[in-house]
mmCIF file of C-alpha atoms and ligand atoms in Angstrom:
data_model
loop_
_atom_site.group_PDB
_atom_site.id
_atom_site.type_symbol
_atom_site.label_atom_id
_atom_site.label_comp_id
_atom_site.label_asym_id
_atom_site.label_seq_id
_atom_site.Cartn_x
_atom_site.Cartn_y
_atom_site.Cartn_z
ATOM 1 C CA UNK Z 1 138.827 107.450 110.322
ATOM 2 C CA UNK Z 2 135.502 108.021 111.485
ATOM 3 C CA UNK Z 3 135.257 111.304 114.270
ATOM 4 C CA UNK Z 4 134.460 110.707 117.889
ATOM 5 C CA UNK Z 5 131.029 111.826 117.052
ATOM 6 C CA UNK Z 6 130.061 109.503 114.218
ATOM 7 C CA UNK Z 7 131.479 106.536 116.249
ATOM 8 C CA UNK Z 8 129.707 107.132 118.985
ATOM 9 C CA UNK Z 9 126.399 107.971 117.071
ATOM 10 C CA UNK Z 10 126.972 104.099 115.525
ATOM 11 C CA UNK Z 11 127.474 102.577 119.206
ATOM 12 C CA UNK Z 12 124.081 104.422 120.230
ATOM 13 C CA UNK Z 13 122.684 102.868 116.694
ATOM 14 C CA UNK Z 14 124.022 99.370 117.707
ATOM 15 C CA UNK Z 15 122.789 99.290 120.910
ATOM 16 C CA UNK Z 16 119.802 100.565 120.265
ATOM 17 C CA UNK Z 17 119.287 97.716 117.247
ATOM 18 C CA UNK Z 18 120.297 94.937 119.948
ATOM 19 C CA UNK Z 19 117.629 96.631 122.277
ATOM 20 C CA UNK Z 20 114.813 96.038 119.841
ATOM 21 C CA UNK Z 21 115.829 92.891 118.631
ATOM 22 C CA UNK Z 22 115.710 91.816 122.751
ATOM 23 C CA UNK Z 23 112.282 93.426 122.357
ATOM 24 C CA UNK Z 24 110.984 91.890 119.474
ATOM 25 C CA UNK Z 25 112.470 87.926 120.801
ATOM 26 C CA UNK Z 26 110.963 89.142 123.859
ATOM 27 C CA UNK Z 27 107.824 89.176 122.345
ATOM 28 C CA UNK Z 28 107.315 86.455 120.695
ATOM 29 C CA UNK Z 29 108.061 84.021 123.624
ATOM 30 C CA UNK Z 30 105.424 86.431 125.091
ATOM 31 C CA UNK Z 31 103.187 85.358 122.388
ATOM 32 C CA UNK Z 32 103.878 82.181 122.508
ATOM 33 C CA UNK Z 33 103.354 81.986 125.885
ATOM 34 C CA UNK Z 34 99.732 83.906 125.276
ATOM 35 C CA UNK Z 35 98.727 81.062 123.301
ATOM 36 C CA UNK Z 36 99.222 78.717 125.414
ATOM 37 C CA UNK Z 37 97.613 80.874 128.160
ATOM 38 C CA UNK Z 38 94.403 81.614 126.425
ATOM 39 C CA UNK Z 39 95.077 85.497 126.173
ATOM 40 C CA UNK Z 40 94.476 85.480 121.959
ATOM 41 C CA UNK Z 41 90.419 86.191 121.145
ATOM 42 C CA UNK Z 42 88.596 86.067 117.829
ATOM 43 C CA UNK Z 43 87.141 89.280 117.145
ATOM 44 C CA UNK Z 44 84.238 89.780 114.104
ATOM 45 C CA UNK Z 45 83.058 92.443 112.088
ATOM 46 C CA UNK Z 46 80.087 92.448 109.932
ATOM 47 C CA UNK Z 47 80.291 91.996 106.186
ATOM 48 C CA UNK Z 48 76.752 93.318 105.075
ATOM 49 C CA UNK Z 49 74.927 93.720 102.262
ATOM 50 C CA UNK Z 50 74.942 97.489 101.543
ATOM 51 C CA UNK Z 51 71.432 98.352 100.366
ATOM 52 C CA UNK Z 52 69.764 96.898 103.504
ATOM 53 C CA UNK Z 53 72.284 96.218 106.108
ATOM 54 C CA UNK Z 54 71.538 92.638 105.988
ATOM 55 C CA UNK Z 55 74.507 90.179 106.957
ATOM 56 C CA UNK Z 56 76.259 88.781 104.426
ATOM 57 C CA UNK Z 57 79.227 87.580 106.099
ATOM 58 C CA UNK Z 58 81.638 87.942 109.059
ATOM 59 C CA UNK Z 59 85.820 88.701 109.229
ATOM 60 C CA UNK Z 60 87.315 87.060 111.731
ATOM 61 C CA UNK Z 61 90.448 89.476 113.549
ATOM 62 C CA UNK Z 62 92.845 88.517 115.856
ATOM 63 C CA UNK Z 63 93.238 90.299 119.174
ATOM 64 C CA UNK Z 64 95.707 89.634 121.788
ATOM 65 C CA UNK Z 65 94.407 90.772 125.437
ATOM 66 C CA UNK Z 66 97.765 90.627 126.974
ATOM 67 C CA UNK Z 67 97.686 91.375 131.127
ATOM 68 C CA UNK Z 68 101.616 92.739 130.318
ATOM 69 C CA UNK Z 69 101.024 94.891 127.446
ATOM 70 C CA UNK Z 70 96.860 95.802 127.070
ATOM 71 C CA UNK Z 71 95.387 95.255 124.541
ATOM 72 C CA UNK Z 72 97.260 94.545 121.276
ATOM 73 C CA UNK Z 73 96.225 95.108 117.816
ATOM 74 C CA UNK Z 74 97.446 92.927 115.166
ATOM 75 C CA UNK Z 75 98.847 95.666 112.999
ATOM 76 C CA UNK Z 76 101.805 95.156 116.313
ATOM 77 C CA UNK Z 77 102.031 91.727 116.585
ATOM 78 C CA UNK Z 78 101.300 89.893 113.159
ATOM 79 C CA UNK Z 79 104.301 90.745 111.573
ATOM 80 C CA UNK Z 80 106.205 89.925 113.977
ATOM 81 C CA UNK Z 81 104.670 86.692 113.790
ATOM 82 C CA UNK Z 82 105.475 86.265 110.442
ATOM 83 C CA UNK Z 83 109.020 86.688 110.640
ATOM 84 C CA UNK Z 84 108.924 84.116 113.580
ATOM 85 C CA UNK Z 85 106.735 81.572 112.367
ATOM 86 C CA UNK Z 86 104.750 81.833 114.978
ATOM 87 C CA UNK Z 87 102.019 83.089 113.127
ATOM 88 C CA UNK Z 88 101.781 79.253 111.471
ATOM 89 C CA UNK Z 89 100.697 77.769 115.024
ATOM 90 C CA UNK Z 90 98.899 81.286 115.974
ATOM 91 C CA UNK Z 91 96.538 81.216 112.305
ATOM 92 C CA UNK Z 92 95.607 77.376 112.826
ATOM 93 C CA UNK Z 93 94.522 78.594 116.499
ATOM 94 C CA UNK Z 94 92.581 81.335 114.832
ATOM 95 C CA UNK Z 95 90.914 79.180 111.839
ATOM 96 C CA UNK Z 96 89.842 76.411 114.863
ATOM 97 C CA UNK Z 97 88.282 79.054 116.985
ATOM 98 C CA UNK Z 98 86.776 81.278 114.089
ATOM 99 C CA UNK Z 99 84.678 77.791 112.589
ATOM 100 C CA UNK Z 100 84.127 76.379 116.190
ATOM 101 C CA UNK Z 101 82.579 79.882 117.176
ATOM 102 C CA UNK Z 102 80.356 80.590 113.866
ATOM 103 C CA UNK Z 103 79.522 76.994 113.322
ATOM 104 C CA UNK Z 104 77.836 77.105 117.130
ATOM 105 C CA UNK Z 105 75.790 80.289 116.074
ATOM 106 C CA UNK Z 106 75.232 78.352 113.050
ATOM 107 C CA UNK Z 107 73.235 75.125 114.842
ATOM 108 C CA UNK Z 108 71.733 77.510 117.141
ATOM 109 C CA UNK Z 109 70.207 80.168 114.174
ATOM 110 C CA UNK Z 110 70.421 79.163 110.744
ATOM 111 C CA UNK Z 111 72.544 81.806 109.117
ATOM 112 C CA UNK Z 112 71.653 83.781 105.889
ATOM 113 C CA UNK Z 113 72.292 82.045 102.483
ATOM 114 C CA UNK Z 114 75.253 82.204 100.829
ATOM 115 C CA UNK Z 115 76.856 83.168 104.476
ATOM 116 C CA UNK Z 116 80.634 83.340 104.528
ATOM 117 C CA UNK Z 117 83.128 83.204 107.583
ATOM 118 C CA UNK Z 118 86.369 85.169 106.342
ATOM 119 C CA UNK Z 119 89.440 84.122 107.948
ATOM 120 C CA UNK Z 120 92.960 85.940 107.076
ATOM 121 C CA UNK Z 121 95.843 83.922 106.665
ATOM 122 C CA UNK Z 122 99.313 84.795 106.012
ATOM 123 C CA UNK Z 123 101.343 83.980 102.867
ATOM 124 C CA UNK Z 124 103.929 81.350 105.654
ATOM 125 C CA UNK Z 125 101.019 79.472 105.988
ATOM 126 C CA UNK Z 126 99.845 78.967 102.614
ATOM 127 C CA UNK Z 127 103.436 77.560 101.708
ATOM 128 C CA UNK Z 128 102.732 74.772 104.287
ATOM 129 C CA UNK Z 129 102.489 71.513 102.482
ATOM 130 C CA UNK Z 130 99.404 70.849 104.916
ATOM 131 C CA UNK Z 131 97.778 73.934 104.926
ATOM 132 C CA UNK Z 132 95.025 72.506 103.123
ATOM 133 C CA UNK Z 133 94.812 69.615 105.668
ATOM 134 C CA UNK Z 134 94.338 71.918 108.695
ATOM 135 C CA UNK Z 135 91.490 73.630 106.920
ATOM 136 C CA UNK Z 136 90.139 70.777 106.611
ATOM 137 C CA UNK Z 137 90.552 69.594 109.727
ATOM 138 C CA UNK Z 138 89.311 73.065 110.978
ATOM 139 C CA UNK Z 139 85.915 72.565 109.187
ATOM 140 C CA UNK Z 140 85.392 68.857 110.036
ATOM 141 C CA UNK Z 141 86.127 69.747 114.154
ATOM 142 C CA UNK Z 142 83.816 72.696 113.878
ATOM 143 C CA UNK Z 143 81.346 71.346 111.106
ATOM 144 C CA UNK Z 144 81.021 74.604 109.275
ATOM 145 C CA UNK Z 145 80.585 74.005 105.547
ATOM 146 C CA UNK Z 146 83.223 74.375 103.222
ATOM 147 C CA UNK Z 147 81.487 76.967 101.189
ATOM 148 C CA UNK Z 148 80.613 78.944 104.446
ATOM 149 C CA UNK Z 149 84.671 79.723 104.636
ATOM 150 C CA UNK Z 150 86.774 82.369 102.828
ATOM 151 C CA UNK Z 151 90.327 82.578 103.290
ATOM 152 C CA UNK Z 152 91.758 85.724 102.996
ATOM 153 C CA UNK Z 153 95.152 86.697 101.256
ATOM 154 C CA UNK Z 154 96.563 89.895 101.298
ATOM 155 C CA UNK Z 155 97.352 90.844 97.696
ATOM 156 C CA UNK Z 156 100.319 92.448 98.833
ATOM 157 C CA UNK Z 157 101.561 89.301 100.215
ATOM 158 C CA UNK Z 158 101.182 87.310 97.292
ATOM 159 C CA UNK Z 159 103.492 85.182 95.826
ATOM 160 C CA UNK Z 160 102.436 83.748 91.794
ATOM 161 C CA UNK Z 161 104.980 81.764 91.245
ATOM 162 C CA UNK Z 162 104.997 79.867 94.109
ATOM 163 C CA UNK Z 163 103.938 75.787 93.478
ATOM 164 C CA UNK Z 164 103.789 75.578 97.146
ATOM 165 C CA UNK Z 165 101.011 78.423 96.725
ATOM 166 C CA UNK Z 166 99.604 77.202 94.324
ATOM 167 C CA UNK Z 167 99.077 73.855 95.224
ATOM 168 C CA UNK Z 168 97.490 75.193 98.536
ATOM 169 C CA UNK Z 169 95.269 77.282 96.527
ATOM 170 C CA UNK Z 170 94.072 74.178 94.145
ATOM 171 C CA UNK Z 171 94.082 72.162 97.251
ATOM 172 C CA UNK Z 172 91.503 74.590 98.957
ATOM 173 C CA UNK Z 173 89.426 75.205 95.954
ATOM 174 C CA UNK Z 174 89.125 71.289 95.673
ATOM 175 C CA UNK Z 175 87.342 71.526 99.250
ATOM 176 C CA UNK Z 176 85.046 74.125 97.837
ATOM 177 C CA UNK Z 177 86.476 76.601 100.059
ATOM 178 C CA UNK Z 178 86.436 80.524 98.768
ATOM 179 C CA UNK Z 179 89.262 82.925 97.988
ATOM 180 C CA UNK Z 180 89.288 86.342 98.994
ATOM 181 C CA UNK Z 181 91.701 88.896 97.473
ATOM 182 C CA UNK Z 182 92.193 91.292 100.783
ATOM 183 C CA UNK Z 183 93.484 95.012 100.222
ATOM 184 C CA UNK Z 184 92.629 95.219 96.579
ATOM 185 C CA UNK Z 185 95.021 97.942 94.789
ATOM 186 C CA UNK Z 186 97.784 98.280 97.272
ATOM 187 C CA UNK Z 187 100.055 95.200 96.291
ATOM 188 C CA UNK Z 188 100.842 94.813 92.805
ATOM 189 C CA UNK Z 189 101.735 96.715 89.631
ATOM 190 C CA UNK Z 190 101.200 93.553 87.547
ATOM 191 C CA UNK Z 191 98.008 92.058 87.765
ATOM 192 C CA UNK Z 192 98.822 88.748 86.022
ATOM 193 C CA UNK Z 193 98.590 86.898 89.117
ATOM 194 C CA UNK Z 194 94.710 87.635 88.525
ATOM 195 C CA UNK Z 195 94.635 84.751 85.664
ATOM 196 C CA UNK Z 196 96.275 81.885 88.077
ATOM 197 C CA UNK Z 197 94.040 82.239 90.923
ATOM 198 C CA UNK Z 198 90.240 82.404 90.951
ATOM 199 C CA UNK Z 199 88.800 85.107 93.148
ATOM 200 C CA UNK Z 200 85.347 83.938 94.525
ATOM 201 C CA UNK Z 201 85.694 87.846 96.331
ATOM 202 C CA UNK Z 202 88.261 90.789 95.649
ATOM 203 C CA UNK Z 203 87.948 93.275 98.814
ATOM 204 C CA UNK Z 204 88.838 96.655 97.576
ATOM 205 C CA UNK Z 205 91.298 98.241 100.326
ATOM 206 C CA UNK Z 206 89.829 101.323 102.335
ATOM 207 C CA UNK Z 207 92.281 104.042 100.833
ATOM 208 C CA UNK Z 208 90.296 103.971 97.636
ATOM 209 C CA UNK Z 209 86.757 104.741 99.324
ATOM 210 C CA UNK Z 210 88.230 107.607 101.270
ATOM 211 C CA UNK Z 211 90.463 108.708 98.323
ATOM 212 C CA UNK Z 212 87.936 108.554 95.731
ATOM 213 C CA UNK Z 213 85.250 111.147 98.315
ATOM 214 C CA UNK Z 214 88.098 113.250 97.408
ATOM 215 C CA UNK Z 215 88.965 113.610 93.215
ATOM 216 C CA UNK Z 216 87.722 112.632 90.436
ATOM 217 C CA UNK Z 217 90.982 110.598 89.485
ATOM 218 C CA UNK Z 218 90.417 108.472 92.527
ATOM 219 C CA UNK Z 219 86.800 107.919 91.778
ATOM 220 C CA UNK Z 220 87.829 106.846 88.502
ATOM 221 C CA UNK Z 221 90.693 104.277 90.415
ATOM 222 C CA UNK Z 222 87.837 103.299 92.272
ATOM 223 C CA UNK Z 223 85.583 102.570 89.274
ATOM 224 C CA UNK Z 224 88.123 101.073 87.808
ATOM 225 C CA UNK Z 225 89.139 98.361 90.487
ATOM 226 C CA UNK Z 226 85.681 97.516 91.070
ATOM 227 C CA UNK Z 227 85.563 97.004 86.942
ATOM 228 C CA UNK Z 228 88.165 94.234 87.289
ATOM 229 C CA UNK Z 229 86.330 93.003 90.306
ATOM 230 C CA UNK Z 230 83.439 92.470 87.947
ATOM 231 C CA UNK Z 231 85.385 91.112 85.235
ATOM 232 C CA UNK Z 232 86.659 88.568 86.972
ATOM 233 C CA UNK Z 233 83.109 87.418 87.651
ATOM 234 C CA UNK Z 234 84.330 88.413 91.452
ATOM 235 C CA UNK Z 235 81.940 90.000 93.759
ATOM 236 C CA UNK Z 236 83.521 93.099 95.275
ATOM 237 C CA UNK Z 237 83.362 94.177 99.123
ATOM 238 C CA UNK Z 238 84.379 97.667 100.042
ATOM 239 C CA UNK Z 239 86.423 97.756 103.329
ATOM 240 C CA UNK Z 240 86.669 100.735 105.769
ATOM 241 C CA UNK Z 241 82.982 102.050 105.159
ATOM 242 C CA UNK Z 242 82.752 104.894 107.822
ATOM 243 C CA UNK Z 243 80.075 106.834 106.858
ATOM 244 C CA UNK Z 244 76.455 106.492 104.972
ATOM 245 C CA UNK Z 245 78.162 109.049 101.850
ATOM 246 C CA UNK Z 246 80.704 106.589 101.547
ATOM 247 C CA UNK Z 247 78.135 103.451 101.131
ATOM 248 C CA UNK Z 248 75.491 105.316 98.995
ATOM 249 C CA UNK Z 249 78.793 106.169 96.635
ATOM 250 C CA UNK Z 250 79.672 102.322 96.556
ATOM 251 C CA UNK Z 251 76.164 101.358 95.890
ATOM 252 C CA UNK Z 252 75.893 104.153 93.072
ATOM 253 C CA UNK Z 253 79.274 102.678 91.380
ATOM 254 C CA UNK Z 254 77.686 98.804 92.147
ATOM 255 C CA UNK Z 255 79.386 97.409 94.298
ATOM 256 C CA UNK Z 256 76.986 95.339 96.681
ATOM 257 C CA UNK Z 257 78.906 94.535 100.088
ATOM 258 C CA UNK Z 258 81.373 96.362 101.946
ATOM 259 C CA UNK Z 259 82.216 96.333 105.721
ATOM 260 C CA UNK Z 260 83.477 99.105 108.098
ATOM 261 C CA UNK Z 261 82.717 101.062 110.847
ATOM 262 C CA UNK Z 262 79.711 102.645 109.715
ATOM 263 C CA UNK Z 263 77.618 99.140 110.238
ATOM 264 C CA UNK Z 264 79.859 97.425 112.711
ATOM 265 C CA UNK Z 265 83.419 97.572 114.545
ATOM 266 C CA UNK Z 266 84.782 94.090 115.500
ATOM 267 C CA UNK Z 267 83.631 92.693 118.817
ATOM 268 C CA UNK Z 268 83.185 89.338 120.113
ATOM 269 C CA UNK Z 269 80.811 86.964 118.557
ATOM 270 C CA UNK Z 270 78.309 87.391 121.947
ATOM 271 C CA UNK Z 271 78.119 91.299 121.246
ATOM 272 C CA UNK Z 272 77.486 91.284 117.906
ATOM 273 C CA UNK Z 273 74.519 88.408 118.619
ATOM 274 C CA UNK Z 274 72.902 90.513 120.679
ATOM 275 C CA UNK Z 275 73.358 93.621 118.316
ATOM 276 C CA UNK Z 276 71.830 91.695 115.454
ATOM 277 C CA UNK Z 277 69.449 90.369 117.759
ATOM 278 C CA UNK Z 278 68.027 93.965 119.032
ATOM 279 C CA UNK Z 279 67.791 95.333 115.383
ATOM 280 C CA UNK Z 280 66.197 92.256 114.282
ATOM 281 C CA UNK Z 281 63.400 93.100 117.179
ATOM 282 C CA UNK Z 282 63.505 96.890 116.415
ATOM 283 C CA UNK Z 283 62.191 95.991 112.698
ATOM 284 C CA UNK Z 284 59.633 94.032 113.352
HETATM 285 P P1 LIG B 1 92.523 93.505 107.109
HETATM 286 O O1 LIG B 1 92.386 92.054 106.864
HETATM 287 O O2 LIG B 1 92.497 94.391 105.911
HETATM 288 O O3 LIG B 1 91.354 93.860 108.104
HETATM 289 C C1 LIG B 1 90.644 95.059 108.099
HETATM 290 C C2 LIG B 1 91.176 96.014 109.139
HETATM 291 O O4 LIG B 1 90.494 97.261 109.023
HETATM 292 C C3 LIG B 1 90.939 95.556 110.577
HETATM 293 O O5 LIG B 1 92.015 96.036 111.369
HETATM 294 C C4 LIG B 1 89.654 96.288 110.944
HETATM 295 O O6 LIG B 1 89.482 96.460 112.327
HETATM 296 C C5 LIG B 1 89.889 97.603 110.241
HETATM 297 N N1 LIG B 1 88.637 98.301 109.929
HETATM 298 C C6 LIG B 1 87.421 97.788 109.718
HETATM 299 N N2 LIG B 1 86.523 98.746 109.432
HETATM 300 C C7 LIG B 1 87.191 99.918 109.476
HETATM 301 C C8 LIG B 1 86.795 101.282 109.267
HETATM 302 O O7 LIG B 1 85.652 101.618 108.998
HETATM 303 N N3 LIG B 1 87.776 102.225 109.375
HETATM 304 C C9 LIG B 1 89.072 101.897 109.675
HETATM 305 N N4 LIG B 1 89.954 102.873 109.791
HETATM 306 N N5 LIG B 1 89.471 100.614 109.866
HETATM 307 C C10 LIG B 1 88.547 99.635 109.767
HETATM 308 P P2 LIG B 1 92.715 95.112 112.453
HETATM 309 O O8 LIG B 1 91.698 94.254 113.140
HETATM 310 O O9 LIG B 1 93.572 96.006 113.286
HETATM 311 O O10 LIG B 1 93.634 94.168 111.570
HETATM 312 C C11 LIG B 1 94.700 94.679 110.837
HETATM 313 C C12 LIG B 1 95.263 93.664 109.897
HETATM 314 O O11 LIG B 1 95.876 92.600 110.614
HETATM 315 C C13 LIG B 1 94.214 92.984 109.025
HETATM 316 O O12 LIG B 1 93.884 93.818 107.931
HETATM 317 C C14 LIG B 1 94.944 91.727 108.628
HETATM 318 O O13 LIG B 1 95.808 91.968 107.538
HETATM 319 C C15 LIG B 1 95.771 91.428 109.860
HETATM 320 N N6 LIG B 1 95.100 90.371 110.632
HETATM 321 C C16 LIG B 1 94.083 90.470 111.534
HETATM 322 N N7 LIG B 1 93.740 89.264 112.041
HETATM 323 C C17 LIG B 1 94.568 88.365 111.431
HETATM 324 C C18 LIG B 1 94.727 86.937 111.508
HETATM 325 O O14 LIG B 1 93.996 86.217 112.210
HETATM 326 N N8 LIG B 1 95.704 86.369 110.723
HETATM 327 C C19 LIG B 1 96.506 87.129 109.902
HETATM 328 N N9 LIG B 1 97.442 86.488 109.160
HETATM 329 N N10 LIG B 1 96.376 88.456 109.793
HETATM 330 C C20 LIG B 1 95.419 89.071 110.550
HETATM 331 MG MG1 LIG B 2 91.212 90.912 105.864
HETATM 332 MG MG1 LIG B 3 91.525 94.009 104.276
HETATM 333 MG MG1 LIG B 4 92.700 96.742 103.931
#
């Protein structure tokens, strides 16, 4: 028989599981309603080239300006997402406005060669039988290239025995669409999922450039991941670059591109014009 005590510890434990489960359904209607209303923006970060800076690529990041709750992060809301299914209709919003936004800045400048637009997507919407249809209904409406796109999976996320996957996967590679491996070294402790997909890009995950500033080991974890990278005739990006040690480092161990604070936080596509744009008349 359980004490006074411990009972009424699991009543306050009960209630206080209902109470976030309100919370969380609360939320989601609220994000459903925010798509509806507009409130969701694209936010973009610089991929660069890290021996000059030049721009080698945007990542497109969801942001949720919410007049209830502020600003919102998507470290808060995607997962919630995910278990909803929301994030299906919320990631084709995000793939629509990402092309529509780049492809404009596209007709107006031409954009570097070998330019790609990276777009995260979650594992629920790779399993969609028409996945590969809304891409490329995404890239027609917009008219970015094919080849200008990368699609983003988390490693950790990753399913390799999954035909639905998988056929997503061939489907997109058919378009000529790129792969990116996101977070590099966090998700798996087998790596034979490396042989069924190809990898046009493997992003090694920030932990391991702030780790490996630290030991040797992780300099040699570092070396190591960015050794597969290279096997896999992949070309490796370096996220969370916050400071020029960190990107001299990278460049010393070869690794060309890498993104991160250091050479741009995300903003909106406007901002970083005009930031491009006043370095651009700086060098001349
Ligand atoms: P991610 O794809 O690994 O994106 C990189 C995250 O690192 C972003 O966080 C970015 O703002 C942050 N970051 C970039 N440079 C630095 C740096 O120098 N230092 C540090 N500390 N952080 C840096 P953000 O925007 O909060 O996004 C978090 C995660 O949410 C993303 O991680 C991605 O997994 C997910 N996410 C974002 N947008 C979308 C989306 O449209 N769809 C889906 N499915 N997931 C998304
Ligand atoms: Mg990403
Ligand atoms: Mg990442
Ligand atoms: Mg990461």
């Amino acid at each position: 028989v359980a004490k006074a005590g411990e009972r009424g510890q699991r009543v306050d434990f009960d209630a206080c599981l209902l109470d976030s489960t309100r919370r969380s359904a609360e939320l989601v209607n609220d994000m459903r309603a925010a798509l509806a209303q507009g409130e969701f923006t694209v936010h973009f970060q610089p991929i660069v080239r890290l021996q000059n800076q030049a721009l080698h690529g945007l990542e497109a990041l969801l942001r949720w300006n919410s007049p209830k709750h502020g600003m919102v992060g998507p470290a808060q809301f995607i997962p919630l997402a995910e278990e909803s299914g929301l994030i299906v209709e919320l990631g084709q919003w995000v793939l629509r406005q990402a092309t529509q936004e780049v492809a404009q800045w596209m007709r107006e400048q031409p954009l570097p060669e070998g330019f790609l637009l990276h777009v995260n997507v979650s594992q629920r919407q790779l399993v969609q039988a028409d996945f590969g249809a809304q891409v490329a209904e995404a890239l027609r409406l917009s008219g970015l290239p094919p080849h200008a796109l990368a699609i983003e999976i988390t490693e950790s996320l990753l399913v390799e025995d999954d035909p639905a996957t998988l056929k997503t996967l061939a489907d997109l590679h058919a378009q000529g669409v790129r792969m990116a491996l996101d977070d590099f070294g966090t998700g798996y402790s087998s790596l034979s999922y490396l042989n069924k997909f190809q990898f046009f890009e493997v992003k090694i995950d920030r932990s391991f450039i702030v780790a490996a500033e630290q030991n040797p080991r992780s300099a040699a974890i570092l070396k190591m991941l960015l050794d597969i990278t290279r096997s896999l005739d992949a070309v490796a990006v370096a996220e969370g670059i916050e400071t020029p040690e960190q990107a001299q480092r990278l460049l010393e161990a070869d690794c060309l591109y890498g993104q991160g604070y250091w050479f741009g936080r995300p903003m909106p596509l406007a901002e970083l014009r005009r930031q491009r744009q006043a370095l651009a008349t700086k060098s001349l």
